[in-house]
Amino acid sequence: GKHRIVIPCLGHFKEEYEKVSKLYMDNKIRTTRYTLFSFLPRNLFEQFHRVANLYFLFLVVLNWVPLVEAFQKEITMLPLLGVLTIIAVKDGLEDYSRYKMDKQINNLVTKVYSR
């Protein structure tokens, strides 16, 4: 069936190596959850899976109804925004430390033994 072609990256084989190597995944370690562009939407999606955050969101939405308004609209948003911000900063810092660790591991010197 299927077989793998290994071409050394030497001299005149370089073009063929680059063409064939695009077909295979690299062996870099990636343990981060987010990218720079997916951080905000994905983090908010994960945070609103928590029941407490949904409860505070419900209170904010309910307070925008004039008949039910208990506090000023901005005051009910403060606890939710505070919690969301603190958790987002914590998740961002954790993910950045994972990124730095992955980068350190991926840049380690590797010995390759051949016959």
CSV table of N, CA and C in Angstrom, one decimal:
chain,number,residue,atom,x,y,z
A,1,GLY,N,0.7,-1.2,0.0
A,1,GLY,CA,0.0,0.0,0.0
A,1,GLY,C,0.8,1.3,0.0
A,2,LYS,N,0.6,2.0,1.1
A,2,LYS,CA,1.3,3.3,1.1
A,2,LYS,C,2.7,3.2,1.6
A,3,HIS,N,3.5,4.0,1.1
A,3,HIS,CA,4.9,4.1,1.6
A,3,HIS,C,5.4,5.5,1.7
A,4,ARG,N,6.4,5.7,2.4
A,4,ARG,CA,6.9,7.1,2.6
A,4,ARG,C,8.2,7.2,1.9
A,5,ILE,N,8.4,8.3,1.2
A,5,ILE,CA,9.6,8.6,0.5
A,5,ILE,C,10.4,9.6,1.4
A,6,VAL,N,11.7,9.3,1.7
A,6,VAL,CA,12.5,10.1,2.5
A,6,VAL,C,13.7,10.6,1.5
A,7,ILE,N,13.7,11.9,1.3
A,7,ILE,CA,14.7,12.4,0.4
A,7,ILE,C,15.6,13.3,1.3
A,8,PRO,N,16.9,13.1,1.3
A,8,PRO,CA,17.8,14.0,2.0
A,8,PRO,C,17.9,15.4,1.4
A,9,CYS,N,18.0,16.4,2.3
A,9,CYS,CA,18.0,17.8,1.9
A,9,CYS,C,19.5,18.1,1.5
A,10,LEU,N,19.9,17.6,0.4
A,10,LEU,CA,21.3,17.8,0.0
A,10,LEU,C,21.3,18.3,-1.5
A,11,GLY,N,22.1,19.3,-1.7
A,11,GLY,CA,22.4,19.7,-3.1
A,11,GLY,C,21.2,19.7,-4.1
A,12,HIS,N,21.3,19.0,-5.1
A,12,HIS,CA,20.3,19.0,-6.2
A,12,HIS,C,19.0,18.4,-5.8
A,13,PHE,N,18.9,17.7,-4.7
A,13,PHE,CA,17.6,17.1,-4.2
A,13,PHE,C,16.8,18.1,-3.5
A,14,LYS,N,17.3,19.3,-3.2
A,14,LYS,CA,16.6,20.3,-2.4
A,14,LYS,C,15.2,20.6,-2.9
A,15,GLU,N,15.0,20.9,-4.2
A,15,GLU,CA,13.7,21.2,-4.8
A,15,GLU,C,12.7,20.1,-4.6
A,16,GLU,N,13.2,18.9,-4.9
A,16,GLU,CA,12.3,17.7,-4.7
A,16,GLU,C,11.9,17.5,-3.3
A,17,TYR,N,12.9,17.7,-2.4
A,17,TYR,CA,12.6,17.6,-0.9
A,17,TYR,C,11.6,18.6,-0.5
A,18,GLU,N,11.7,19.8,-0.9
A,18,GLU,CA,10.7,20.8,-0.5
A,18,GLU,C,9.3,20.5,-1.1
A,19,LYS,N,9.2,20.0,-2.3
A,19,LYS,CA,8.0,19.6,-2.9
A,19,LYS,C,7.3,18.4,-2.1
A,20,VAL,N,8.1,17.4,-1.8
A,20,VAL,CA,7.5,16.3,-1.1
A,20,VAL,C,7.3,16.5,0.3
A,21,SER,N,8.1,17.3,1.0
A,21,SER,CA,7.9,17.5,2.4
A,21,SER,C,6.6,18.3,2.8
A,22,LYS,N,6.1,19.0,1.8
A,22,LYS,CA,4.8,19.8,2.1
A,22,LYS,C,3.6,18.8,2.2
A,23,LEU,N,3.8,17.6,1.8
A,23,LEU,CA,2.7,16.6,1.9
A,23,LEU,C,2.5,16.1,3.3
A,24,TYR,N,3.6,16.2,4.1
A,24,TYR,CA,3.6,15.5,5.4
A,24,TYR,C,3.5,16.6,6.5
A,25,MET,N,2.9,16.2,7.6
A,25,MET,CA,2.9,17.1,8.8
A,25,MET,C,4.3,17.2,9.4
A,26,ASP,N,4.5,18.4,10.1
A,26,ASP,CA,5.8,18.5,10.7
A,26,ASP,C,5.7,17.9,12.1
A,27,ASN,N,6.7,17.8,12.9
A,27,ASN,CA,6.7,17.1,14.2
A,27,ASN,C,6.9,18.1,15.3
A,28,LYS,N,6.4,19.4,15.1
A,28,LYS,CA,6.5,20.4,16.1
A,28,LYS,C,5.4,20.1,17.1
A,29,ILE,N,5.8,20.5,18.4
A,29,ILE,CA,4.9,20.3,19.5
A,29,ILE,C,4.1,21.6,19.6
A,30,ARG,N,2.8,21.5,19.7
A,30,ARG,CA,1.9,22.7,19.9
A,30,ARG,C,0.8,22.3,21.0
A,31,THR,N,1.0,22.9,22.1
A,31,THR,CA,0.1,22.7,23.2
A,31,THR,C,-0.8,23.9,23.5
A,32,THR,N,-0.6,24.9,22.8
A,32,THR,CA,-1.4,26.1,23.0
A,32,THR,C,-2.9,25.9,22.5
A,33,ARG,N,-3.8,26.6,23.2
A,33,ARG,CA,-5.2,26.6,22.9
A,33,ARG,C,-5.6,27.6,21.8
A,34,TYR,N,-5.0,28.7,21.9
A,34,TYR,CA,-5.4,29.9,21.1
A,34,TYR,C,-4.3,30.3,20.1
A,35,THR,N,-4.8,31.0,19.1
A,35,THR,CA,-3.9,31.8,18.3
A,35,THR,C,-4.2,33.3,18.5
A,36,LEU,N,-3.4,34.1,17.9
A,36,LEU,CA,-3.6,35.6,18.1
A,36,LEU,C,-5.0,36.0,17.7
A,37,PHE,N,-5.5,35.4,16.6
A,37,PHE,CA,-6.8,35.8,16.1
A,37,PHE,C,-8.0,35.1,16.7
A,38,SER,N,-7.8,33.9,17.2
A,38,SER,CA,-8.9,33.1,17.8
A,38,SER,C,-9.0,33.3,19.3
A,39,PHE,N,-8.1,34.1,19.9
A,39,PHE,CA,-8.2,34.2,21.4
A,39,PHE,C,-9.5,34.8,21.9
A,40,LEU,N,-9.9,35.9,21.5
A,40,LEU,CA,-11.1,36.6,22.0
A,40,LEU,C,-12.4,35.7,21.8
A,41,PRO,N,-12.7,35.3,20.5
A,41,PRO,CA,-13.9,34.6,20.3
A,41,PRO,C,-13.9,33.2,21.0
A,42,ARG,N,-12.8,32.5,21.0
A,42,ARG,CA,-12.8,31.2,21.6
A,42,ARG,C,-12.8,31.3,23.1
A,43,ASN,N,-12.1,32.3,23.7
A,43,ASN,CA,-12.1,32.5,25.1
A,43,ASN,C,-13.5,32.8,25.6
A,44,LEU,N,-14.2,33.7,24.9
A,44,LEU,CA,-15.6,34.1,25.3
A,44,LEU,C,-16.5,32.9,25.2
A,45,PHE,N,-16.3,32.1,24.2
A,45,PHE,CA,-17.1,30.9,24.0
A,45,PHE,C,-16.9,29.9,25.2
A,46,GLU,N,-15.7,29.7,25.6
A,46,GLU,CA,-15.4,28.8,26.7
A,46,GLU,C,-15.9,29.4,28.0
A,47,GLN,N,-15.8,30.7,28.2
A,47,GLN,CA,-16.3,31.3,29.4
A,47,GLN,C,-17.8,31.3,29.6
A,48,PHE,N,-18.5,31.4,28.5
A,48,PHE,CA,-20.0,31.4,28.6
A,48,PHE,C,-20.5,30.0,28.7
A,49,HIS,N,-19.7,29.0,28.7
A,49,HIS,CA,-20.1,27.6,29.0
A,49,HIS,C,-20.2,27.4,30.6
A,50,ARG,N,-19.7,28.4,31.3
A,50,ARG,CA,-19.9,28.3,32.8
A,50,ARG,C,-21.2,28.9,33.2
A,51,VAL,N,-21.9,28.2,34.1
A,51,VAL,CA,-23.3,28.6,34.5
A,51,VAL,C,-23.2,30.0,35.1
A,52,ALA,N,-22.3,30.3,36.0
A,52,ALA,CA,-22.2,31.6,36.7
A,52,ALA,C,-22.1,32.7,35.7
A,53,ASN,N,-21.3,32.6,34.7
A,53,ASN,CA,-21.2,33.7,33.7
A,53,ASN,C,-22.5,33.8,32.9
A,54,LEU,N,-23.2,32.8,32.6
A,54,LEU,CA,-24.5,32.9,32.0
A,54,LEU,C,-25.5,33.6,32.9
A,55,TYR,N,-25.4,33.3,34.2
A,55,TYR,CA,-26.3,33.9,35.1
A,55,TYR,C,-26.1,35.4,35.1
A,56,PHE,N,-24.9,35.9,35.2
A,56,PHE,CA,-24.6,37.3,35.2
A,56,PHE,C,-25.0,37.9,33.9
A,57,LEU,N,-24.8,37.2,32.8
A,57,LEU,CA,-25.2,37.8,31.5
A,57,LEU,C,-26.7,37.9,31.4
A,58,PHE,N,-27.4,36.9,32.0
A,58,PHE,CA,-28.9,37.0,32.1
A,58,PHE,C,-29.3,38.3,32.9
A,59,LEU,N,-28.6,38.5,34.0
A,59,LEU,CA,-29.0,39.7,34.8
A,59,LEU,C,-28.7,41.0,34.0
A,60,VAL,N,-27.6,41.0,33.3
A,60,VAL,CA,-27.3,42.2,32.5
A,60,VAL,C,-28.4,42.5,31.4
A,61,VAL,N,-28.8,41.4,30.7
A,61,VAL,CA,-29.8,41.5,29.7
A,61,VAL,C,-31.1,41.9,30.3
A,62,LEU,N,-31.5,41.3,31.5
A,62,LEU,CA,-32.7,41.6,32.1
A,62,LEU,C,-32.8,43.0,32.6
A,63,ASN,N,-31.6,43.6,33.0
A,63,ASN,CA,-31.6,44.9,33.5
A,63,ASN,C,-31.8,46.0,32.4
A,64,TRP,N,-31.6,45.6,31.2
A,64,TRP,CA,-31.8,46.5,30.1
A,64,TRP,C,-33.3,46.7,29.8
A,65,VAL,N,-34.2,45.8,30.3
A,65,VAL,CA,-35.6,45.9,30.2
A,65,VAL,C,-36.1,47.0,31.2
A,66,PRO,N,-36.7,48.1,30.7
A,66,PRO,CA,-37.1,49.2,31.6
A,66,PRO,C,-38.0,48.8,32.8
A,67,LEU,N,-38.9,47.9,32.6
A,67,LEU,CA,-39.8,47.5,33.6
A,67,LEU,C,-39.2,46.7,34.7
A,68,VAL,N,-38.1,46.0,34.5
A,68,VAL,CA,-37.4,45.1,35.4
A,68,VAL,C,-36.2,45.8,36.0
A,69,GLU,N,-35.8,46.9,35.5
A,69,GLU,CA,-34.5,47.5,35.8
A,69,GLU,C,-34.4,47.8,37.3
A,70,ALA,N,-33.4,47.1,38.0
A,70,ALA,CA,-33.2,47.2,39.4
A,70,ALA,C,-32.1,48.2,39.7
A,71,PHE,N,-31.0,48.1,38.9
A,71,PHE,CA,-29.9,49.0,39.1
A,71,PHE,C,-29.6,49.8,37.9
A,72,GLN,N,-28.6,50.6,37.9
A,72,GLN,CA,-28.2,51.2,36.7
A,72,GLN,C,-27.6,50.2,35.8
A,73,LYS,N,-27.8,50.4,34.5
A,73,LYS,CA,-27.4,49.3,33.5
A,73,LYS,C,-25.9,49.1,33.6
A,74,GLU,N,-25.1,50.1,33.8
A,74,GLU,CA,-23.6,49.9,33.8
A,74,GLU,C,-23.2,49.1,35.0
A,75,ILE,N,-23.9,49.3,36.1
A,75,ILE,CA,-23.4,48.7,37.4
A,75,ILE,C,-23.6,47.1,37.3
A,76,THR,N,-24.7,46.7,36.7
A,76,THR,CA,-24.8,45.2,36.5
A,76,THR,C,-23.8,44.6,35.6
A,77,MET,N,-23.2,45.4,34.7
A,77,MET,CA,-22.2,44.9,33.8
A,77,MET,C,-20.9,44.7,34.4
A,78,LEU,N,-20.6,45.5,35.5
A,78,LEU,CA,-19.3,45.5,36.1
A,78,LEU,C,-18.8,44.1,36.6
A,79,PRO,N,-19.7,43.3,37.4
A,79,PRO,CA,-19.2,42.0,37.8
A,79,PRO,C,-18.9,41.1,36.6
A,80,LEU,N,-19.7,41.1,35.6
A,80,LEU,CA,-19.5,40.2,34.5
A,80,LEU,C,-18.2,40.6,33.7
A,81,LEU,N,-18.1,41.9,33.5
A,81,LEU,CA,-16.9,42.3,32.8
A,81,LEU,C,-15.6,42.1,33.6
A,82,GLY,N,-15.7,42.3,34.9
A,82,GLY,CA,-14.6,42.0,35.7
A,82,GLY,C,-14.1,40.6,35.7
A,83,VAL,N,-15.1,39.7,35.8
A,83,VAL,CA,-14.8,38.2,35.8
A,83,VAL,C,-14.3,37.8,34.5
A,84,LEU,N,-14.9,38.2,33.4
A,84,LEU,CA,-14.5,37.9,32.1
A,84,LEU,C,-13.1,38.4,31.8
A,85,THR,N,-12.8,39.6,32.2
A,85,THR,CA,-11.4,40.2,32.0
A,85,THR,C,-10.4,39.4,32.8
A,86,ILE,N,-10.6,39.2,34.0
A,86,ILE,CA,-9.6,38.4,34.9
A,86,ILE,C,-9.4,37.1,34.3
A,87,ILE,N,-10.4,36.3,34.0
A,87,ILE,CA,-10.2,35.0,33.4
A,87,ILE,C,-9.5,35.0,32.1
A,88,ALA,N,-9.8,36.0,31.2
A,88,ALA,CA,-9.2,36.1,29.9
A,88,ALA,C,-7.7,36.4,30.1
A,89,VAL,N,-7.3,37.3,31.0
A,89,VAL,CA,-5.9,37.6,31.2
A,89,VAL,C,-5.2,36.4,31.8
A,90,LYS,N,-5.8,35.6,32.7
A,90,LYS,CA,-5.2,34.4,33.2
A,90,LYS,C,-5.0,33.4,32.1
A,91,ASP,N,-6.0,33.2,31.3
A,91,ASP,CA,-5.9,32.2,30.2
A,91,ASP,C,-4.9,32.6,29.2
A,92,GLY,N,-4.8,33.9,28.9
A,92,GLY,CA,-3.8,34.4,28.0
A,92,GLY,C,-2.4,34.2,28.5
A,93,LEU,N,-2.2,34.5,29.8
A,93,LEU,CA,-0.8,34.3,30.3
A,93,LEU,C,-0.4,32.8,30.3
A,94,GLU,N,-1.4,32.0,30.7
A,94,GLU,CA,-1.1,30.5,30.7
A,94,GLU,C,-0.8,30.0,29.3
A,95,ASP,N,-1.5,30.5,28.3
A,95,ASP,CA,-1.3,30.1,26.9
A,95,ASP,C,0.0,30.6,26.4
A,96,TYR,N,0.4,31.8,26.8
A,96,TYR,CA,1.7,32.4,26.4
A,96,TYR,C,2.8,31.6,27.0
A,97,SER,N,2.7,31.2,28.2
A,97,SER,CA,3.7,30.4,28.8
A,97,SER,C,3.8,29.0,28.1
A,98,ARG,N,2.7,28.4,27.7
A,98,ARG,CA,2.7,27.2,26.9
A,98,ARG,C,3.4,27.4,25.6
A,99,TYR,N,3.2,28.6,25.0
A,99,TYR,CA,3.8,28.9,23.7
A,99,TYR,C,5.3,29.0,23.9
A,100,LYS,N,5.8,29.7,24.9
A,100,LYS,CA,7.2,29.8,25.1
A,100,LYS,C,7.8,28.4,25.4
A,101,MET,N,7.2,27.6,26.2
A,101,MET,CA,7.7,26.2,26.4
A,101,MET,C,7.7,25.4,25.2
A,102,ASP,N,6.7,25.5,24.3
A,102,ASP,CA,6.7,24.8,23.0
A,102,ASP,C,7.8,25.2,22.2
A,103,LYS,N,8.0,26.5,22.1
A,103,LYS,CA,9.1,27.1,21.3
A,103,LYS,C,10.5,26.6,21.8
A,104,GLN,N,10.6,26.5,23.1
A,104,GLN,CA,11.9,26.1,23.7
A,104,GLN,C,12.1,24.6,23.3
A,105,ILE,N,11.1,23.8,23.4
A,105,ILE,CA,11.2,22.3,23.1
A,105,ILE,C,11.5,22.1,21.6
A,106,ASN,N,10.8,22.9,20.8
A,106,ASN,CA,10.9,22.7,19.3
A,106,ASN,C,12.3,23.2,18.8
A,107,ASN,N,12.9,24.0,19.6
A,107,ASN,CA,14.2,24.5,19.1
A,107,ASN,C,15.4,23.8,19.8
A,108,LEU,N,15.2,22.7,20.5
A,108,LEU,CA,16.2,21.9,21.1
A,108,LEU,C,17.1,21.3,20.0
A,109,VAL,N,18.4,21.1,20.2
A,109,VAL,CA,19.3,20.5,19.3
A,109,VAL,C,19.0,19.0,19.3
A,110,THR,N,18.8,18.4,18.2
A,110,THR,CA,18.5,17.0,18.0
A,110,THR,C,19.6,16.2,17.3
A,111,LYS,N,20.0,15.1,17.9
A,111,LYS,CA,21.0,14.3,17.2
A,111,LYS,C,20.3,13.2,16.4
A,112,VAL,N,20.7,13.1,15.2
A,112,VAL,CA,20.2,12.1,14.2
A,112,VAL,C,21.2,11.1,14.0
A,113,TYR,N,20.9,9.8,14.2
A,113,TYR,CA,21.9,8.7,14.0
A,113,TYR,C,21.5,8.0,12.7
A,114,SER,N,22.5,7.8,11.9
A,114,SER,CA,22.2,7.1,10.6
A,114,SER,C,23.3,6.1,10.4
A,115,ARG,N,23.1,5.1,9.6
A,115,ARG,CA,24.0,4.1,9.4
A,115,ARG,C,25.2,4.5,8.6
